[in-house]
Amino acid sequence: MIPLKSRLSHFPNPRADKNIPYPSEFKSILNLQDAQQTFDEISQWPGYEATQLHELKGISQQMAVAKVWYKDEAPRFGLGSFKALGGAYAVFVQLKRIIKEKTGEEATIQDLIERRFAEHVASVVVTCATDGNHGRSVAWGAQLFGCQCVIYIHRDVSVGREKAIESYESIVVRVKGTYDDSVRQAAKDAKEHARIVVSDTSYAGYMEIPKYVALGYTVMLKEIVDQLDGQVPTHVFMQGGVGGLASAVCGYLWQYWGEQRPRMIIVEPEAANCLQQSARANSPVAVEGDLETLMAGLACGEVSLVAWDILNAGIDDFVTLDENSVAPCMRLLANGKFGDAKIVAGESAVAGLGAAIGFAQSPEQAKALGLDADSRILLIGTEGATDPELYQSLLAGTA
């Protein structure tokens, strides 16, 4: 038996119905045709390689389910997380738009890397707020494509993540408040200094660019579908945050598999459960307070508005996970205890695993999610050791 006792809260979404086709009005947010175009572009980037989909046979046996798959995003473009796909792609799209407006030409990835339009790109400044991984992606994209970058971090972002962002020649500004405070500061300063906000969260008056961030994430989903080779999961556990990843996963798989789509389950920290609270209220709710959690990438108090409609209609279950489950899940993957591959998974990457194990170990909770011996579970391993020092301390039990 897996030595893990997770404290979980569960809200089943009464509005979700897998028999309802993907609504046509959601296709302006995310559709399979745009996702294919995004894959065609990102797969041409230098260093592109599909990340591995591990089958965790040992863990699945311990959980008494048929299969557990873990999509390992740690190697993605050398940035350590799935966020590498989103922020950098949105930077690419914005620079292509500017070049088209100024020259009438459609720029390619090669044009930008070779600085063919440097006179139009070099003065552009992109910016965003981040818990670490998204900002790193935006900074990397800015460096790769030749524009400038200013990234805002909040008080709880580690020094290790701050230095990682700075390594891509970005200016980093630390804000005293929470993630949501840093979002507001980045937007305010962007307006004052004529910068382009490339955020993974959307808010009133800012809805378009986050769609491209989410489209970047769909590259990972196309890879998953290809790697599954005709197998369809029964359950997908995905991390919450502002909802951008979850909306991409839900929207893509809902369209791709239709009525066969898996049960969609969002997992959030107890102290930062804006998606679960919003689902309970049937309307976006902001979570106040410090939002303190080990799962730093999920320390978000406000829902991304562009993601909300898909989440509210398509997510079957909203779950929270306690902090004490984080380090044990990281160790479980790192040690390959039950004969599975040894996987480097950061704090935010294991939320889905912790929740899946917790539900499987309780007959009552397993029944609530429809987990049984025939269940096939997909987990999204969103990051590796994006803060190596913290990662090692959590494995050692000293953090």
mmCIF file of C-alpha atoms in Angstrom:
data_model
loop_
_atom_site.group_PDB
_atom_site.id
_atom_site.type_symbol
_atom_site.label_atom_id
_atom_site.label_comp_id
_atom_site.label_asym_id
_atom_site.label_seq_id
_atom_site.Cartn_x
_atom_site.Cartn_y
_atom_site.Cartn_z
ATOM 1 C CA MET A 1 0.000 0.000 0.000
ATOM 2 C CA ILE A 2 1.234 3.522 -0.767
ATOM 3 C CA PRO A 3 2.074 5.258 2.560
ATOM 4 C CA LEU A 4 0.077 8.409 1.936
ATOM 5 C CA LYS A 5 -2.928 9.856 3.727
ATOM 6 C CA SER A 6 -4.280 12.804 1.772
ATOM 7 C CA ARG A 7 -6.821 15.227 3.156
ATOM 8 C CA LEU A 8 -9.242 15.991 0.359
ATOM 9 C CA SER A 9 -12.337 18.077 -0.236
ATOM 10 C CA HIS A 10 -14.574 17.312 -3.190
ATOM 11 C CA PHE A 11 -17.178 19.294 -5.096
ATOM 12 C CA PRO A 12 -18.909 17.396 -7.932
ATOM 13 C CA ASN A 13 -19.930 19.874 -10.612
ATOM 14 C CA PRO A 14 -23.692 19.586 -11.269
ATOM 15 C CA ARG A 15 -23.324 21.426 -14.608
ATOM 16 C CA ALA A 16 -20.891 18.967 -16.224
ATOM 17 C CA ASP A 17 -22.376 16.410 -18.626
ATOM 18 C CA LYS A 18 -20.060 14.349 -20.831
ATOM 19 C CA ASN A 19 -22.960 13.574 -23.169
ATOM 20 C CA ILE A 20 -23.169 17.229 -24.232
ATOM 21 C CA PRO A 21 -21.016 17.989 -27.320
ATOM 22 C CA TYR A 22 -18.324 20.641 -27.042
ATOM 23 C CA PRO A 23 -20.307 23.903 -27.351
ATOM 24 C CA SER A 24 -19.696 25.826 -30.559
ATOM 25 C CA GLU A 25 -19.283 29.097 -28.641
ATOM 26 C CA PHE A 26 -16.214 27.647 -26.895
ATOM 27 C CA LYS A 27 -14.453 27.142 -30.222
ATOM 28 C CA SER A 28 -13.535 30.826 -30.307
ATOM 29 C CA ILE A 29 -11.529 30.128 -27.148
ATOM 30 C CA LEU A 30 -9.970 26.795 -28.143
ATOM 31 C CA ASN A 31 -10.497 24.495 -31.116
ATOM 32 C CA LEU A 32 -8.672 21.557 -32.657
ATOM 33 C CA GLN A 33 -7.827 23.363 -35.905
ATOM 34 C CA ASP A 34 -5.969 26.164 -34.101
ATOM 35 C CA ALA A 35 -4.335 23.553 -31.866
ATOM 36 C CA GLN A 36 -2.984 21.720 -34.928
ATOM 37 C CA GLN A 37 -1.565 24.959 -36.340
ATOM 38 C CA THR A 38 0.094 25.643 -33.003
ATOM 39 C CA PHE A 39 1.662 22.188 -33.016
ATOM 40 C CA ASP A 40 2.903 22.700 -36.573
ATOM 41 C CA GLU A 41 4.661 25.919 -35.475
ATOM 42 C CA ILE A 42 6.065 24.868 -32.098
ATOM 43 C CA SER A 43 7.331 21.526 -33.420
ATOM 44 C CA GLN A 44 9.678 23.557 -35.660
ATOM 45 C CA TRP A 45 11.294 25.395 -32.746
ATOM 46 C CA PRO A 46 14.914 24.523 -31.951
ATOM 47 C CA GLY A 47 15.083 21.867 -29.258
ATOM 48 C CA TYR A 48 11.524 20.622 -29.726
ATOM 49 C CA GLU A 49 11.020 17.034 -28.617
ATOM 50 C CA ALA A 50 7.904 15.256 -27.364
ATOM 51 C CA THR A 51 8.117 14.649 -23.621
ATOM 52 C CA GLN A 52 7.660 11.157 -22.249
ATOM 53 C CA LEU A 53 4.369 9.610 -21.176
ATOM 54 C CA HIS A 54 5.275 7.130 -18.436
ATOM 55 C CA GLU A 55 3.040 4.212 -17.548
ATOM 56 C CA LEU A 56 3.324 3.779 -13.766
ATOM 57 C CA LYS A 57 2.514 0.072 -13.481
ATOM 58 C CA GLY A 58 3.704 -0.254 -9.902
ATOM 59 C CA ILE A 59 1.650 2.672 -8.645
ATOM 60 C CA SER A 60 -1.426 1.517 -10.571
ATOM 61 C CA GLN A 61 -1.185 -1.897 -8.903
ATOM 62 C CA GLN A 62 -0.904 -0.264 -5.488
ATOM 63 C CA MET A 63 -3.963 1.879 -6.271
ATOM 64 C CA ALA A 64 -5.906 -1.146 -7.604
ATOM 65 C CA VAL A 65 -6.681 0.555 -10.917
ATOM 66 C CA ALA A 66 -6.007 -0.590 -14.482
ATOM 67 C CA LYS A 67 -3.512 2.069 -15.557
ATOM 68 C CA VAL A 68 -1.795 5.254 -14.415
ATOM 69 C CA TRP A 69 -0.047 7.442 -16.994
ATOM 70 C CA TYR A 70 2.181 10.391 -16.073
ATOM 71 C CA LYS A 71 3.085 13.011 -18.703
ATOM 72 C CA ASP A 72 6.534 14.250 -17.650
ATOM 73 C CA GLU A 73 7.005 17.905 -18.611
ATOM 74 C CA ALA A 74 10.269 18.383 -16.719
ATOM 75 C CA PRO A 75 12.495 18.239 -19.865
ATOM 76 C CA ARG A 76 10.368 20.651 -21.954
ATOM 77 C CA PHE A 77 12.771 22.911 -23.927
ATOM 78 C CA GLY A 78 15.170 22.780 -20.970
ATOM 79 C CA LEU A 79 12.880 25.098 -18.983
ATOM 80 C CA GLY A 80 11.580 22.491 -16.581
ATOM 81 C CA SER A 81 7.829 22.759 -17.111
ATOM 82 C CA PHE A 82 4.885 22.670 -19.521
ATOM 83 C CA LYS A 83 4.754 26.471 -19.258
ATOM 84 C CA ALA A 84 7.557 26.569 -21.832
ATOM 85 C CA LEU A 85 4.890 25.869 -24.456
ATOM 86 C CA GLY A 86 2.497 28.675 -23.522
ATOM 87 C CA GLY A 87 4.283 31.904 -22.687
ATOM 88 C CA ALA A 88 6.897 31.643 -25.421
ATOM 89 C CA TYR A 89 4.242 30.800 -28.018
ATOM 90 C CA ALA A 90 2.176 33.841 -27.071
ATOM 91 C CA VAL A 91 5.309 36.005 -27.412
ATOM 92 C CA PHE A 92 5.888 34.509 -30.861
ATOM 93 C CA VAL A 93 2.308 35.269 -31.938
ATOM 94 C CA GLN A 94 2.501 38.878 -30.717
ATOM 95 C CA LEU A 95 5.778 39.517 -32.519
ATOM 96 C CA LYS A 96 4.367 38.017 -35.735
ATOM 97 C CA ARG A 97 1.390 40.360 -35.406
ATOM 98 C CA ILE A 98 3.638 43.414 -35.000
ATOM 99 C CA ILE A 99 5.776 42.416 -37.990
ATOM 100 C CA LYS A 100 2.673 41.911 -40.134
ATOM 101 C CA GLU A 101 1.329 45.349 -39.141
ATOM 102 C CA LYS A 102 4.635 47.064 -39.934
ATOM 103 C CA THR A 103 5.775 45.173 -43.030
ATOM 104 C CA GLY A 104 2.793 43.241 -44.368
ATOM 105 C CA GLU A 105 4.859 40.035 -44.212
ATOM 106 C CA GLU A 106 4.087 36.777 -42.396
ATOM 107 C CA ALA A 107 7.157 36.064 -40.290
ATOM 108 C CA THR A 108 8.268 32.483 -39.629
ATOM 109 C CA ILE A 109 10.048 31.061 -36.622
ATOM 110 C CA GLN A 110 13.262 31.058 -38.649
ATOM 111 C CA ASP A 111 12.807 34.753 -39.532
ATOM 112 C CA LEU A 112 12.646 35.652 -35.835
ATOM 113 C CA ILE A 113 15.526 33.438 -34.740
ATOM 114 C CA GLU A 114 17.719 34.810 -37.523
ATOM 115 C CA ARG A 115 16.680 38.382 -36.543
ATOM 116 C CA ARG A 116 15.391 39.181 -40.007
ATOM 117 C CA PHE A 117 12.967 41.736 -38.541
ATOM 118 C CA ALA A 118 15.199 42.916 -35.716
ATOM 119 C CA GLU A 119 14.488 46.600 -36.372
ATOM 120 C CA HIS A 120 10.797 45.996 -35.655
ATOM 121 C CA VAL A 121 11.224 43.523 -32.769
ATOM 122 C CA ALA A 122 14.167 44.758 -30.697
ATOM 123 C CA SER A 123 12.276 47.673 -29.149
ATOM 124 C CA VAL A 124 9.226 45.570 -28.166
ATOM 125 C CA VAL A 125 8.927 44.874 -24.425
ATOM 126 C CA VAL A 126 6.841 41.928 -23.219
ATOM 127 C CA THR A 127 5.878 41.522 -19.578
ATOM 128 C CA CYS A 128 3.875 39.369 -17.182
ATOM 129 C CA ALA A 129 3.452 38.328 -13.572
ATOM 130 C CA THR A 130 4.465 34.822 -12.560
ATOM 131 C CA ASP A 131 4.882 32.233 -9.819
ATOM 132 C CA GLY A 132 8.038 31.231 -11.696
ATOM 133 C CA ASN A 133 7.420 28.888 -14.629
ATOM 134 C CA HIS A 134 5.274 31.079 -16.901
ATOM 135 C CA GLY A 135 7.622 34.037 -16.486
ATOM 136 C CA ARG A 136 10.559 31.830 -17.309
ATOM 137 C CA SER A 137 8.826 30.815 -20.546
ATOM 138 C CA VAL A 138 8.040 34.418 -21.512
ATOM 139 C CA ALA A 139 11.634 35.465 -20.748
ATOM 140 C CA TRP A 140 13.038 32.555 -22.762
ATOM 141 C CA GLY A 141 10.731 33.359 -25.674
ATOM 142 C CA ALA A 142 11.758 37.018 -25.589
ATOM 143 C CA GLN A 143 15.423 36.050 -25.678
ATOM 144 C CA LEU A 144 14.878 33.477 -28.434
ATOM 145 C CA PHE A 145 12.908 35.850 -30.654
ATOM 146 C CA GLY A 146 14.862 39.030 -29.934
ATOM 147 C CA CYS A 147 12.638 41.356 -27.901
ATOM 148 C CA GLN A 148 12.924 42.794 -24.371
ATOM 149 C CA CYS A 149 11.255 41.448 -21.230
ATOM 150 C CA VAL A 150 10.212 42.575 -17.727
ATOM 151 C CA ILE A 151 8.865 39.915 -15.343
ATOM 152 C CA TYR A 152 6.997 40.529 -12.060
ATOM 153 C CA ILE A 153 7.203 38.066 -9.180
ATOM 154 C CA HIS A 154 5.479 38.151 -5.802
ATOM 155 C CA ARG A 155 6.911 37.886 -2.297
ATOM 156 C CA ASP A 156 6.734 34.082 -2.082
ATOM 157 C CA VAL A 157 8.589 33.273 -5.315
ATOM 158 C CA SER A 158 11.903 31.654 -4.398
ATOM 159 C CA VAL A 159 15.266 33.214 -5.159
ATOM 160 C CA GLY A 160 16.086 30.141 -7.244
ATOM 161 C CA ARG A 161 13.148 30.790 -9.547
ATOM 162 C CA GLU A 162 13.995 34.496 -9.678
ATOM 163 C CA LYS A 163 17.553 33.731 -10.821
ATOM 164 C CA ALA A 164 16.281 31.267 -13.412
ATOM 165 C CA ILE A 165 14.187 34.028 -15.002
ATOM 166 C CA GLU A 166 17.074 36.502 -14.894
ATOM 167 C CA SER A 167 19.278 33.988 -16.729
ATOM 168 C CA TYR A 168 17.273 34.761 -19.880
ATOM 169 C CA GLU A 169 18.307 38.439 -19.805
ATOM 170 C CA SER A 170 15.005 39.565 -18.331
ATOM 171 C CA ILE A 171 14.495 42.352 -15.797
ATOM 172 C CA VAL A 172 12.770 40.943 -12.695
ATOM 173 C CA VAL A 173 10.629 43.103 -10.392
ATOM 174 C CA ARG A 174 9.552 41.675 -7.010
ATOM 175 C CA VAL A 175 6.188 42.848 -5.656
ATOM 176 C CA LYS A 176 5.456 42.756 -1.903
ATOM 177 C CA GLY A 177 1.994 41.195 -2.218
ATOM 178 C CA THR A 178 0.499 37.973 -3.604
ATOM 179 C CA TYR A 179 0.470 36.596 -7.146
ATOM 180 C CA ASP A 180 -2.721 38.499 -7.887
ATOM 181 C CA ASP A 181 -1.094 41.731 -6.652
ATOM 182 C CA SER A 182 1.793 41.123 -9.047
ATOM 183 C CA VAL A 183 -0.670 40.602 -11.920
ATOM 184 C CA ARG A 184 -2.237 43.985 -11.211
ATOM 185 C CA GLN A 185 1.153 45.712 -10.915
ATOM 186 C CA ALA A 186 2.395 44.225 -14.182
ATOM 187 C CA ALA A 187 -0.755 45.421 -15.973
ATOM 188 C CA LYS A 188 -0.492 48.915 -14.469
ATOM 189 C CA ASP A 189 3.168 49.337 -15.412
ATOM 190 C CA ALA A 190 2.585 47.909 -18.888
ATOM 191 C CA LYS A 191 -0.019 50.565 -19.569
ATOM 192 C CA GLU A 192 2.321 53.293 -18.358
ATOM 193 C CA HIS A 193 5.371 52.064 -20.308
ATOM 194 C CA ALA A 194 3.669 50.684 -23.471
ATOM 195 C CA ARG A 195 4.614 47.059 -22.815
ATOM 196 C CA ILE A 196 2.758 43.989 -24.109
ATOM 197 C CA VAL A 197 1.321 41.876 -21.301
ATOM 198 C CA VAL A 198 1.755 38.172 -22.089
ATOM 199 C CA SER A 199 -0.152 36.652 -19.197
ATOM 200 C CA ASP A 200 -1.454 33.151 -18.609
ATOM 201 C CA THR A 201 -4.432 34.602 -16.770
ATOM 202 C CA SER A 202 -7.163 36.803 -18.201
ATOM 203 C CA TYR A 203 -9.265 39.528 -16.626
ATOM 204 C CA ALA A 204 -11.776 42.157 -17.664
ATOM 205 C CA GLY A 205 -10.388 44.003 -20.687
ATOM 206 C CA TYR A 206 -7.612 41.425 -21.262
ATOM 207 C CA MET A 207 -8.858 38.245 -22.903
ATOM 208 C CA GLU A 208 -7.098 37.528 -26.219
ATOM 209 C CA ILE A 209 -3.427 36.813 -25.454
ATOM 210 C CA PRO A 210 -4.131 34.153 -22.789
ATOM 211 C CA LYS A 211 -5.914 32.163 -25.508
ATOM 212 C CA TYR A 212 -2.555 31.758 -27.272
ATOM 213 C CA VAL A 213 -0.898 30.710 -24.032
ATOM 214 C CA ALA A 214 -3.508 27.952 -23.657
ATOM 215 C CA LEU A 215 -3.062 26.971 -27.314
ATOM 216 C CA GLY A 216 0.620 26.411 -26.608
ATOM 217 C CA TYR A 217 -0.340 23.873 -23.958
ATOM 218 C CA THR A 218 -2.304 21.858 -26.513
ATOM 219 C CA VAL A 219 0.981 20.688 -28.062
ATOM 220 C CA MET A 220 1.387 18.551 -24.937
ATOM 221 C CA LEU A 221 -2.149 17.206 -25.390
ATOM 222 C CA LYS A 222 -1.599 16.210 -29.015
ATOM 223 C CA GLU A 223 1.512 14.354 -27.893
ATOM 224 C CA ILE A 224 -0.489 12.556 -25.181
ATOM 225 C CA VAL A 225 -3.185 11.449 -27.608
ATOM 226 C CA ASP A 226 -0.546 10.175 -30.043
ATOM 227 C CA GLN A 227 1.354 8.380 -27.264
ATOM 228 C CA LEU A 228 -1.794 6.696 -25.924
ATOM 229 C CA ASP A 229 -2.222 5.175 -29.397
ATOM 230 C CA GLY A 230 -5.969 4.644 -29.229
ATOM 231 C CA GLN A 231 -6.297 4.122 -25.479
ATOM 232 C CA VAL A 232 -8.677 6.556 -23.762
ATOM 233 C CA PRO A 233 -8.269 7.437 -20.065
ATOM 234 C CA THR A 234 -11.312 7.243 -17.837
ATOM 235 C CA HIS A 235 -10.032 9.997 -15.501
ATOM 236 C CA VAL A 236 -7.728 13.015 -15.890
ATOM 237 C CA PHE A 237 -6.372 14.686 -12.757
ATOM 238 C CA MET A 238 -5.001 18.152 -13.526
ATOM 239 C CA GLN A 239 -3.597 21.022 -11.488
ATOM 240 C CA GLY A 240 -5.727 24.138 -10.998
ATOM 241 C CA GLY A 241 -3.932 27.482 -10.660
ATOM 242 C CA VAL A 242 -5.804 30.174 -12.602
ATOM 243 C CA GLY A 243 -7.374 27.512 -14.830
ATOM 244 C CA GLY A 244 -5.453 28.010 -18.076
ATOM 245 C CA LEU A 245 -3.978 24.509 -18.213
ATOM 246 C CA ALA A 246 -7.181 22.870 -17.041
ATOM 247 C CA SER A 247 -9.258 24.675 -19.667
ATOM 248 C CA ALA A 248 -6.814 23.606 -22.385
ATOM 249 C CA VAL A 249 -6.897 19.972 -21.239
ATOM 250 C CA CYS A 250 -10.676 19.962 -20.869
ATOM 251 C CA GLY A 251 -11.376 21.801 -24.118
ATOM 252 C CA TYR A 252 -8.982 19.725 -26.228
ATOM 253 C CA LEU A 253 -9.942 16.295 -24.899
ATOM 254 C CA TRP A 254 -13.662 17.157 -24.871
ATOM 255 C CA GLN A 255 -13.487 17.971 -28.584
ATOM 256 C CA TYR A 256 -11.163 15.099 -29.469
ATOM 257 C CA TRP A 257 -12.945 12.266 -27.666
ATOM 258 C CA GLY A 258 -16.488 13.656 -27.489
ATOM 259 C CA GLU A 259 -18.783 11.412 -25.423
ATOM 260 C CA GLN A 260 -15.797 9.162 -24.663
ATOM 261 C CA ARG A 261 -13.996 11.987 -22.923
ATOM 262 C CA PRO A 262 -12.514 11.173 -19.507
ATOM 263 C CA ARG A 263 -13.847 12.403 -16.190
ATOM 264 C CA MET A 264 -12.117 15.781 -15.721
ATOM 265 C CA ILE A 265 -10.838 16.504 -12.203
ATOM 266 C CA ILE A 266 -9.154 19.736 -11.072
ATOM 267 C CA VAL A 267 -6.864 19.643 -8.018
ATOM 268 C CA GLU A 268 -5.952 22.759 -6.006
ATOM 269 C CA PRO A 269 -4.200 23.565 -2.712
ATOM 270 C CA GLU A 270 -6.541 24.032 0.240
ATOM 271 C CA ALA A 271 -5.435 27.644 0.712
ATOM 272 C CA ALA A 272 -5.770 28.627 -2.963
ATOM 273 C CA ASN A 273 -8.945 26.967 -4.225
ATOM 274 C CA CYS A 274 -10.421 29.765 -6.336
ATOM 275 C CA LEU A 275 -11.678 27.287 -8.956
ATOM 276 C CA GLN A 276 -13.483 25.082 -6.451
ATOM 277 C CA GLN A 277 -15.045 28.078 -4.714
ATOM 278 C CA SER A 278 -16.083 29.513 -8.076
ATOM 279 C CA ALA A 279 -17.660 26.202 -9.068
ATOM 280 C CA ARG A 280 -19.613 26.110 -5.810
ATOM 281 C CA ALA A 281 -20.848 29.655 -6.475
ATOM 282 C CA ASN A 282 -21.407 29.049 -10.220
ATOM 283 C CA SER A 283 -19.501 32.309 -10.780
ATOM 284 C CA PRO A 284 -15.852 33.456 -10.511
ATOM 285 C CA VAL A 285 -14.856 33.956 -6.863
ATOM 286 C CA ALA A 286 -11.610 35.535 -5.645
ATOM 287 C CA VAL A 287 -9.859 33.846 -2.713
ATOM 288 C CA GLU A 288 -8.352 36.361 -0.311
ATOM 289 C CA GLY A 289 -5.434 35.937 2.093
ATOM 290 C CA ASP A 290 -1.815 34.875 1.817
ATOM 291 C CA LEU A 291 -2.502 31.833 -0.415
ATOM 292 C CA GLU A 292 0.454 30.073 1.228
ATOM 293 C CA THR A 293 1.179 26.653 -0.252
ATOM 294 C CA LEU A 294 4.172 24.481 -1.111
ATOM 295 C CA MET A 295 2.591 24.115 -4.543
ATOM 296 C CA ALA A 296 3.892 27.534 -5.575
ATOM 297 C CA GLY A 297 2.668 27.333 -9.146
ATOM 298 C CA LEU A 298 -0.887 26.887 -7.881
ATOM 299 C CA ALA A 299 -0.907 29.786 -5.391
ATOM 300 C CA CYS A 300 -3.551 31.722 -7.321
ATOM 301 C CA GLY A 301 -6.590 33.475 -5.888
ATOM 302 C CA GLU A 302 -8.458 34.557 -9.023
ATOM 303 C CA VAL A 303 -9.846 32.579 -11.955
ATOM 304 C CA SER A 304 -8.747 33.351 -15.513
ATOM 305 C CA LEU A 305 -11.950 34.663 -17.074
ATOM 306 C CA VAL A 306 -11.233 33.264 -20.537
ATOM 307 C CA ALA A 307 -10.878 29.797 -18.987
ATOM 308 C CA TRP A 308 -13.936 29.985 -16.759
ATOM 309 C CA ASP A 309 -16.725 29.082 -19.210
ATOM 310 C CA ILE A 310 -14.985 25.877 -20.318
ATOM 311 C CA LEU A 311 -14.203 24.906 -16.722
ATOM 312 C CA ASN A 312 -17.686 25.644 -15.432
ATOM 313 C CA ALA A 313 -19.301 23.497 -18.112
ATOM 314 C CA GLY A 314 -16.699 20.765 -18.594
ATOM 315 C CA ILE A 315 -14.904 19.976 -15.320
ATOM 316 C CA ASP A 316 -16.621 17.117 -13.507
ATOM 317 C CA ASP A 317 -14.979 17.453 -10.093
ATOM 318 C CA PHE A 318 -13.179 20.184 -8.148
ATOM 319 C CA VAL A 319 -10.832 18.825 -5.469
ATOM 320 C CA THR A 320 -8.434 20.300 -2.902
ATOM 321 C CA LEU A 321 -5.315 18.590 -1.549
ATOM 322 C CA ASP A 322 -3.503 19.173 1.736
ATOM 323 C CA GLU A 323 0.134 20.317 2.002
ATOM 324 C CA ASN A 324 1.329 17.167 3.802
ATOM 325 C CA SER A 325 0.801 15.102 0.648
ATOM 326 C CA VAL A 326 3.262 17.073 -1.482
ATOM 327 C CA ALA A 327 6.709 15.882 -0.359
ATOM 328 C CA PRO A 328 5.678 12.195 -0.022
ATOM 329 C CA CYS A 329 4.391 12.207 -3.620
ATOM 330 C CA MET A 330 7.611 13.819 -4.839
ATOM 331 C CA ARG A 331 9.611 11.102 -3.059
ATOM 332 C CA LEU A 332 7.340 8.367 -4.413
ATOM 333 C CA LEU A 333 8.103 9.412 -7.990
ATOM 334 C CA ALA A 334 11.780 10.184 -7.368
ATOM 335 C CA ASN A 335 12.474 6.792 -5.781
ATOM 336 C CA GLY A 336 10.543 4.648 -8.250
ATOM 337 C CA LYS A 337 9.562 2.618 -5.183
ATOM 338 C CA PHE A 338 7.255 0.129 -6.898
ATOM 339 C CA GLY A 339 9.466 -0.537 -9.893
ATOM 340 C CA ASP A 340 8.334 2.469 -11.934
ATOM 341 C CA ALA A 341 10.666 4.889 -13.693
ATOM 342 C CA LYS A 342 12.340 7.390 -11.373
ATOM 343 C CA ILE A 343 10.798 10.783 -12.125
ATOM 344 C CA VAL A 344 11.848 14.272 -11.024
ATOM 345 C CA ALA A 345 8.597 16.055 -10.124
ATOM 346 C CA GLY A 346 8.353 19.508 -8.555
ATOM 347 C CA GLU A 347 5.909 20.610 -5.871
ATOM 348 C CA SER A 348 3.123 21.639 -8.238
ATOM 349 C CA ALA A 349 3.518 18.565 -10.444
ATOM 350 C CA VAL A 350 2.304 16.063 -7.848
ATOM 351 C CA ALA A 351 -1.080 17.561 -6.933
ATOM 352 C CA GLY A 352 -2.931 15.252 -9.315
ATOM 353 C CA LEU A 353 -1.044 12.195 -8.090
ATOM 354 C CA GLY A 354 -1.726 13.033 -4.447
ATOM 355 C CA ALA A 355 -5.434 13.442 -5.099
ATOM 356 C CA ALA A 356 -5.678 10.276 -7.210
ATOM 357 C CA ILE A 357 -3.978 8.173 -4.534
ATOM 358 C CA GLY A 358 -6.102 9.745 -1.797
ATOM 359 C CA PHE A 359 -9.362 8.961 -3.581
ATOM 360 C CA ALA A 360 -8.270 5.444 -4.526
ATOM 361 C CA GLN A 361 -7.385 4.578 -0.928
ATOM 362 C CA SER A 362 -10.844 5.451 0.413
ATOM 363 C CA PRO A 363 -13.666 3.173 -0.823
ATOM 364 C CA GLU A 364 -16.248 5.901 -0.240
ATOM 365 C CA GLN A 365 -14.234 8.587 -2.048
ATOM 366 C CA ALA A 366 -13.248 6.188 -4.836
ATOM 367 C CA LYS A 367 -16.919 5.501 -5.451
ATOM 368 C CA ALA A 368 -17.621 9.252 -5.563
ATOM 369 C CA LEU A 369 -15.183 9.586 -8.489
ATOM 370 C CA GLY A 370 -16.045 6.298 -10.152
ATOM 371 C CA LEU A 371 -12.587 4.847 -9.515
ATOM 372 C CA ASP A 372 -12.369 1.068 -9.739
ATOM 373 C CA ALA A 373 -10.268 -1.766 -11.132
ATOM 374 C CA ASP A 374 -11.020 -0.709 -14.714
ATOM 375 C CA SER A 375 -10.008 2.940 -14.265
ATOM 376 C CA ARG A 376 -7.305 4.405 -16.498
ATOM 377 C CA ILE A 377 -5.863 7.566 -14.943
ATOM 378 C CA LEU A 378 -3.937 10.306 -16.751
ATOM 379 C CA LEU A 379 -1.768 12.655 -14.669
ATOM 380 C CA ILE A 380 -0.152 15.840 -15.998
ATOM 381 C CA GLY A 381 3.335 16.167 -14.504
ATOM 382 C CA THR A 382 3.579 19.902 -14.988
ATOM 383 C CA GLU A 383 7.114 20.571 -13.737
ATOM 384 C CA GLY A 384 10.424 19.126 -12.681
ATOM 385 C CA ALA A 385 12.811 20.594 -10.123
ATOM 386 C CA THR A 386 12.282 24.220 -11.168
ATOM 387 C CA ASP A 387 13.785 25.232 -7.803
ATOM 388 C CA PRO A 388 16.532 22.611 -7.317
ATOM 389 C CA GLU A 389 17.421 23.662 -3.764
ATOM 390 C CA LEU A 390 13.820 23.441 -2.553
ATOM 391 C CA TYR A 391 13.355 20.171 -4.440
ATOM 392 C CA GLN A 392 16.292 18.543 -2.674
ATOM 393 C CA SER A 393 15.198 19.820 0.730
ATOM 394 C CA LEU A 394 11.693 18.405 0.239
ATOM 395 C CA LEU A 395 13.095 15.023 -0.804
ATOM 396 C CA ALA A 396 15.337 15.042 2.269
ATOM 397 C CA GLY A 397 12.505 16.126 4.553
ATOM 398 C CA THR A 398 14.275 19.295 5.697
ATOM 399 C CA ALA A 399 11.916 21.873 4.151
#
